[in-house]
Amino acid sequence: AVEGADAFARVTVARGRAPRHPRATPATVLGVDAKLRGVYAATLEARARGWKPARFSRHVKGGRCEACVGTGHLRVALRDLDAVSVRCDACHGSGFAADTLAIRVKGLSIAAVQALTLAEAATLFRDFAPIQRALQSAVDVGLGYVPLGEPTDRLSGGEALRLRLAAALGRGRPQRTLYLLDEPSAGLHPIDVTHLAAVLLRLATDGNTVVCVEHHPLLVRQADHVIELGPGPGDEGGEVVYAGPPAGLPGL
C-alpha cells in the first residue's frame, strides 16, 4: 500500500517501457515538439504565408507529406511475403511537404532539426531557454546520442525510462512528485546505471521522492533509506529483515 501520496502534486509509476505510439519521439516526450513548431511558425516566411504551428507537424494535413501521411515511409505488400517498409519517394523520408521544408531556422528545416541528436539540438537551440533546458536534461542523463525525431518504440526500456525522467527534470516549473520505479536499472550497461543514479539524485534534490524496487548495489548505496525483504528470494521472502540507512545493510 502507498499511504500519504496525497501530499504530492503527482504520482508517477514507471517500469522503463517505451511508449508504444509509433509517432511518439523524444521531442514529444520532452515537450519540445510544440515549442519547435512555434519557432518555425514565428519566422517571417511562415507568417507571410499565414502558417500556424500546426503546419510544421507530421500529424496535420497541409504541412505533412500526404503520400506517406507524414510517416516518411510506405508499406509495400508482396505476394507470398510479408509487407515491407520503404522510404517515401515523395518526401525522401522526411514526412513533410516540400514547401514546409523551405522554411529554415538557423539554416535548417524542421525535418533536419528532428534528425539531429539531442546533444546537437541542445547546442543549436542554446539561446531558446525552454527548448534548451528540456534537451539538456536528456543530455545530462546520457541520451545525447538519441535523434530528436527517433520513434520511441525503437528505444530500449532503460532509454525510455531515462527519457521520461529527463522530461520531469526539464520542466520549467517542477512539481513535487512521488516516483515509484520497478527495477529501473534492469538490463542497463554500468555506464547507463551511473547516469540513472545521477538523475534520480537530481530528482530528489529538487524536492521529489523516489521509491525503487532495486537490487543494483550502486543505486542501493545512494538511497537515504533501504528496506530489505527476505530472508530468501521469491517464495522464501516477504519479511522485512532490515530497514534503515544503506551503511547498516550487511554485505553492501
GROMACS .gro file of C-alpha atoms in nm, residues 99-191:
model
   93
   99ASP     CA    1   0.711   2.387  -4.922
  100THR     CA    2   0.711   2.318  -4.547
  101LEU     CA    3   1.079   2.221  -4.567
  102ALA     CA    4   1.155   2.555  -4.737
  103ILE     CA    5   1.117   2.734  -4.402
  104ARG     CA    6   1.450   2.743  -4.220
  105VAL     CA    7   1.561   2.825  -3.867
  106LYS     CA    8   1.936   2.858  -3.818
  107GLY     CA    9   1.969   2.726  -4.172
  108LEU     CA   10   1.783   2.401  -4.103
  109SER     CA   11   1.437   2.276  -4.197
  110ILE     CA   12   1.207   2.122  -3.935
  111ALA     CA   13   1.296   1.776  -4.070
  112ALA     CA   14   1.669   1.846  -4.048
  113VAL     CA   15   1.631   1.957  -3.685
  114GLN     CA   16   1.445   1.637  -3.596
  115ALA     CA   17   1.731   1.437  -3.747
  116LEU     CA   18   1.980   1.598  -3.504
  117THR     CA   19   2.085   1.416  -3.191
  118LEU     CA   20   1.962   1.556  -2.861
  119ALA     CA   21   2.312   1.686  -2.787
  120GLU     CA   22   2.333   1.862  -3.124
  121ALA     CA   23   1.987   2.012  -3.085
  122ALA     CA   24   2.068   2.136  -2.733
  123THR     CA   25   2.370   2.321  -2.873
  124LEU     CA   26   2.179   2.458  -3.172
  125PHE     CA   27   1.896   2.599  -2.959
  126ARG     CA   28   2.110   2.718  -2.667
  127ASP     CA   29   1.955   3.067  -2.699
  128PHE     CA   30   1.597   2.928  -2.674
  129ALA     CA   31   1.584   2.866  -2.298
  130PRO     CA   32   1.267   2.648  -2.270
  131ILE     CA   33   1.383   2.422  -2.554
  132GLN     CA   34   1.747   2.407  -2.445
  133ARG     CA   35   1.658   2.326  -2.082
  134ALA     CA   36   1.448   2.025  -2.181
  135LEU     CA   37   1.705   1.897  -2.431
  136GLN     CA   38   1.996   1.946  -2.190
  137SER     CA   39   1.816   1.741  -1.924
  138ALA     CA   40   1.814   1.447  -2.167
  139VAL     CA   41   2.182   1.500  -2.247
  140ASP     CA   42   2.261   1.505  -1.874
  141VAL     CA   43   2.112   1.156  -1.827
  142GLY     CA   44   2.325   1.013  -2.107
  143LEU     CA   45   2.082   1.032  -2.401
  144GLY     CA   46   2.269   1.288  -2.608
  145TYR     CA   47   2.324   1.034  -2.888
  146VAL     CA   48   1.950   0.973  -2.949
  147PRO     CA   49   1.798   1.156  -3.252
  148LEU     CA   50   1.534   1.412  -3.164
  149GLY     CA   51   1.283   1.253  -3.402
  150GLU     CA   52   1.360   0.886  -3.327
  151PRO     CA   53   1.039   0.684  -3.274
  152THR     CA   54   1.028   0.588  -2.907
  153ASP     CA   55   0.926   0.231  -2.985
  154ARG     CA   56   1.285   0.183  -3.106
  155LEU     CA   57   1.432   0.282  -2.768
  156SER     CA   58   1.534   0.029  -2.508
  157GLY     CA   59   1.346   0.010  -2.180
  158GLY     CA   60   1.629   0.186  -1.996
  159GLU     CA   61   1.645   0.465  -2.254
  160ALA     CA   62   1.268   0.514  -2.237
  161LEU     CA   63   1.274   0.538  -1.858
  162ARG     CA   64   1.559   0.790  -1.855
  163LEU     CA   65   1.379   0.992  -2.122
  164ARG     CA   66   1.070   1.017  -1.901
  165LEU     CA   67   1.279   1.119  -1.602
  166ALA     CA   68   1.464   1.375  -1.815
  167ALA     CA   69   1.127   1.522  -1.916
  168ALA     CA   70   1.049   1.570  -1.547
  169LEU     CA   71   1.384   1.741  -1.489
  170GLY     CA   72   1.335   1.969  -1.789
  171ARG     CA   73   1.006   2.118  -1.676
  172GLY     CA   74   1.023   2.488  -1.610
  173ARG     CA   75   0.801   2.460  -1.302
  174PRO     CA   76   0.886   2.140  -1.115
  175GLN     CA   77   0.602   1.967  -0.932
  176ARG     CA   78   0.661   1.775  -0.612
  177THR     CA   79   0.627   1.422  -0.744
  178LEU     CA   80   0.640   1.070  -0.600
  179TYR     CA   81   0.819   0.835  -0.841
  180LEU     CA   82   0.758   0.462  -0.799
  181LEU     CA   83   1.011   0.272  -1.013
  182ASP     CA   84   1.026  -0.104  -1.068
  183GLU     CA   85   1.390  -0.213  -1.117
  184PRO     CA   86   1.492   0.089  -1.328
  185SER     CA   87   1.848  -0.044  -1.372
  186ALA     CA   88   1.741  -0.382  -1.518
  187GLY     CA   89   1.934  -0.457  -1.838
  188LEU     CA   90   2.137  -0.135  -1.829
  189HIS     CA   91   2.507  -0.106  -1.905
  190PRO     CA   92   2.711   0.004  -1.598
  191ILE     CA   93   2.765   0.346  -1.755
   0.00000   0.00000   0.00000
